Short mmCIF file of C-alpha atoms in Angstrom, two decimals:
data_model
loop_
_atom_site.label_atom_id
_atom_site.label_comp_id
_atom_site.label_asym_id
_atom_site.label_seq_id
_atom_site.Cartn_x
_atom_site.Cartn_y
_atom_site.Cartn_z
CA ILE A 1 16.64 11.07 -0.32
CA SER A 2 15.01 13.77 1.82
CA ASP A 3 11.57 13.26 0.25
CA SER A 4 11.86 9.57 -0.64
CA GLY A 5 9.39 8.53 2.03
CA VAL A 6 6.75 11.05 1.04
CA ASN A 7 4.61 8.38 -0.68
CA LEU A 8 4.57 5.95 2.22
CA GLY A 9 0.89 6.68 2.83
CA ILE A 10 -0.01 5.18 -0.53
CA VAL A 11 2.04 2.05 0.14
CA PHE A 12 0.60 1.57 3.61
CA GLY A 13 -2.88 2.46 2.35
CA SER A 14 -2.72 -0.31 -0.25
CA LEU A 15 -1.48 -2.76 2.36
CA PHE A 16 -4.21 -1.57 4.75
CA MET A 17 -6.88 -2.18 2.12
CA LEU A 18 -5.45 -5.61 1.40
CA GLY A 19 -5.69 -6.44 5.10
CA LEU A 20 -9.23 -5.05 5.23
CA PHE A 21 -10.27 -7.38 2.40
CA ALA A 22 -8.82 -10.32 4.30
CA ILE A 23 -10.75 -9.44 7.48
CA ILE A 24 -14.07 -8.27 6.01
CA PRO A 25 -15.67 -10.77 3.61
CA SER A 26 -17.85 -8.22 1.79
CA GLN A 27 -15.75 -6.35 -0.77
CA ASP A 28 -18.27 -3.50 -0.99
CA LEU A 29 -18.13 -2.95 2.76
CA ALA A 30 -14.32 -3.18 2.83
CA TRP A 31 -13.95 -0.41 0.23
CA ARG A 32 -16.41 1.83 2.05
CA LEU A 33 -14.69 1.26 5.38
CA GLY A 34 -11.32 1.95 3.76
CA PHE A 35 -12.49 5.33 2.50
CA LEU A 36 -14.22 6.14 5.77
CA ILE A 37 -11.20 5.26 7.92
CA SER A 38 -8.69 7.05 5.69
CA GLY A 39 -10.97 10.11 5.50
CA LEU A 40 -11.33 10.25 9.29
CA LEU A 41 -7.56 9.87 9.73
CA ALA A 42 -6.99 12.72 7.25
CA ILE A 43 -9.42 14.98 9.13
CA ILE A 44 -7.77 14.18 12.48
CA LEU A 45 -4.31 14.82 11.00
CA ALA A 46 -5.47 18.13 9.49
CA ILE A 47 -6.78 19.28 12.89
CA ILE A 48 -3.55 18.29 14.66
CA LEU A 49 -1.33 19.92 12.03
CA GLY A 50 -3.55 23.01 11.95
CA ARG A 51 -2.79 23.52 15.63
CA LEU A 52 0.93 22.69 15.45
CA LEU A 53 2.09 24.38 12.23
CA TYR A 54 2.39 28.10 11.52
CA ASP A 55 2.89 30.01 8.28
CA LEU A 56 5.72 32.11 9.69
CA PRO A 57 8.15 31.43 12.52
CA GLU A 58 7.21 34.78 14.08
CA GLN A 59 3.69 33.44 14.63
CA HIS A 60 4.76 30.47 16.76
CA PRO A 61 3.98 31.18 20.43
CA LYS A 62 6.83 29.09 21.84
CA ILE A 63 9.74 30.29 19.67
CA SER A 64 12.62 31.88 21.56
CA LYS A 65 14.13 35.19 20.49
CA GLU A 66 17.48 33.49 19.75
CA GLU A 67 15.85 30.84 17.57
CA LEU A 68 13.79 33.44 15.70
CA ASP A 69 16.88 35.60 15.10
CA TYR A 70 18.76 32.57 13.78
CA ILE A 71 15.93 31.67 11.37
CA LEU A 72 15.47 35.24 10.17
CA SER A 73 19.22 35.69 9.60
CA GLY A 74 19.13 32.94 6.96
CA ARG A 75 15.99 34.20 5.23
CA GLU A 76 16.31 35.89 1.85
CA ASN A 77 15.22 39.48 1.73
CA VAL A 78 12.54 39.56 -0.93
CA SER A 79 11.13 43.04 -1.03
CA MET A 80 9.54 43.24 -4.48
CA LYS A 81 7.31 40.68 -6.13
CA THR A 82 7.72 40.32 -9.87
CA LYS A 83 4.94 38.96 -12.04
CA LEU A 84 6.26 36.97 -15.00
CA SER A 85 4.40 36.81 -18.29
CA LEU A 86 2.90 33.64 -19.70
CA SER A 87 5.33 33.75 -22.64
CA TYR A 88 8.24 33.67 -20.17
CA TRP A 89 6.96 30.39 -18.69
CA LEU A 90 6.19 28.86 -22.08
CA ARG A 91 9.80 29.49 -23.25
CA SER A 92 11.37 28.20 -20.03
CA LYS A 93 13.07 24.78 -20.26
CA ASN A 94 12.87 24.48 -16.48
CA TYR A 95 9.11 24.98 -16.59
CA TRP A 96 8.62 22.28 -19.24
CA GLY A 97 10.94 19.92 -17.36
CA TYR A 98 8.92 20.51 -14.21
CA MET A 99 5.66 19.90 -16.08
CA GLN A 100 7.01 16.65 -17.51
CA GLY A 101 7.90 15.58 -13.99
CA LEU A 102 4.39 16.40 -12.78
CA GLY A 103 2.95 14.47 -15.71
CA ALA A 104 5.07 11.43 -14.84
CA GLN A 105 4.04 11.73 -11.20
CA ALA A 106 0.37 11.89 -12.23
CA GLY A 107 0.90 8.73 -14.29
CA ILE A 108 2.31 7.01 -11.25
CA PHE A 109 -0.26 8.12 -8.73
CA PHE A 110 -3.42 8.17 -10.81
CA GLY A 111 -2.39 5.42 -13.21
CA LEU A 112 -1.15 2.91 -10.70
CA PHE A 113 -3.27 3.83 -7.74
CA THR A 114 -6.68 4.33 -9.30
CA TRP A 115 -6.76 3.14 -12.90
CA LEU A 116 -4.72 -0.09 -12.70
CA PRO A 117 -6.68 -1.95 -9.98
CA LEU A 118 -9.99 -1.10 -11.66
CA TYR A 119 -8.62 -2.05 -15.08
CA LEU A 120 -7.43 -5.43 -13.82
CA PHE A 121 -10.74 -6.03 -12.05
CA TYR A 122 -13.17 -4.96 -14.79
CA ALA A 123 -11.28 -5.47 -18.05
CA ARG A 124 -9.18 -8.51 -17.15
CA HIS A 125 -11.70 -10.02 -14.69
CA LEU A 126 -9.14 -10.60 -11.95
CA SER A 127 -10.30 -10.70 -8.34
CA LEU A 128 -10.30 -7.45 -6.40
CA ALA A 129 -8.11 -9.06 -3.74
CA PHE A 130 -5.53 -9.93 -6.42
CA THR A 131 -5.55 -6.40 -7.82
CA LEU A 132 -4.87 -5.07 -4.31
CA GLU A 133 -2.03 -7.55 -3.82
CA TYR A 134 -0.59 -6.53 -7.19
CA THR A 135 -0.95 -2.83 -6.36
CA ALA A 136 0.65 -3.31 -2.92
CA LEU A 137 3.55 -5.14 -4.59
CA ILE A 138 4.02 -2.29 -7.09
CA TRP A 139 4.01 0.32 -4.32
CA SER A 140 6.42 -1.71 -2.23
CA PHE A 141 8.88 -1.91 -5.13
CA GLY A 142 8.22 1.77 -5.79
CA PHE A 143 9.16 2.64 -2.23
CA ILE A 144 12.40 0.66 -2.50
CA GLY A 145 13.04 2.39 -5.84
CA GLU A 146 12.48 5.78 -4.23
CA LEU A 147 15.05 5.10 -1.55
CA VAL A 148 17.64 3.57 -3.88
CA GLY A 149 16.91 6.06 -6.67
CA GLY A 150 17.06 8.98 -4.24
CA TYR A 151 20.44 7.81 -2.99
CA VAL A 152 21.85 7.32 -6.51
CA VAL A 153 20.47 10.63 -7.80
CA ASP A 154 21.87 12.46 -4.74
CA LYS A 155 25.31 10.99 -5.52
CA LEU A 156 25.03 11.96 -9.21
CA ILE A 157 23.87 15.48 -8.33
CA LYS A 158 26.97 16.02 -6.21
CA ARG A 159 29.08 15.27 -9.29
CA ASN A 160 26.93 16.97 -11.91
CA PRO A 161 23.49 18.41 -10.95
CA ASN A 162 22.17 18.39 -14.50
CA LEU A 163 23.15 14.76 -15.09
CA GLY A 164 21.65 13.63 -11.78
CA PHE A 165 18.25 15.11 -12.52
CA LYS A 166 18.22 13.88 -16.12
CA VAL A 167 19.20 10.32 -15.23
CA GLY A 168 16.70 10.11 -12.37
CA PHE A 169 13.90 11.56 -14.47
CA ALA A 170 14.66 9.36 -17.50
CA ILE A 171 14.86 6.08 -15.58
CA SER A 172 11.76 6.73 -13.47
CA SER A 173 9.68 7.90 -16.46
CA LEU A 174 10.68 4.93 -18.60
CA SER A 175 10.00 2.50 -15.75
CA VAL A 176 6.49 3.85 -15.20
CA THR A 177 5.70 3.90 -18.91
CA ILE A 178 6.90 0.33 -19.43
CA GLY A 179 5.10 -0.84 -16.28
CA LEU A 180 1.77 0.69 -17.28
CA ALA A 181 2.07 -0.62 -20.83
CA ALA A 182 2.92 -4.12 -19.56
CA ALA A 183 -0.08 -4.06 -17.22
CA THR A 184 -2.41 -3.87 -20.22
CA LEU A 185 -1.08 -7.26 -21.42
CA VAL A 186 -1.96 -9.12 -18.20
CA SER A 187 -4.45 -11.90 -18.85
CA SER A 188 -4.19 -14.05 -15.72
CA PRO A 189 -2.68 -13.89 -12.24
#
């Protein structure tokens, strides 16, 4: 559950764009303003975080000696870096599992966030406002799924870590695949 809210920006961004279309009658202007506003917010956030975050706790100017000692006492002592060969990674089940997860995540983010609204607009001739509503609905259900799925997977991991990850990965991957495939069959709102 710890990272279940990490995609909130996409959900709120879709809802923001939907609201922008309702306020601004020109769809071309609404899209441009959406990109401009989100870009400016990202730049402002980068500046704020660049001033607040540090690579190492030792670099933070306001850290107390006690706090630094506590943090450093829990840090692993890694003294030698080991470079692993490409064949090691290609034989690793963990690596391929991780890559499958990244592929599923790319399908979610790039498929649902960029491809699907454009597909519905251009190929199925649905209104841009409808495609935004549809996308906002998908992201809203996705957010609920993240919270519920995160809770269920956390419970399963406590019983059997391997089972928890496999069940979570299988259900989420199948859901995205079925959802994207079903989206291609849409012919009317």
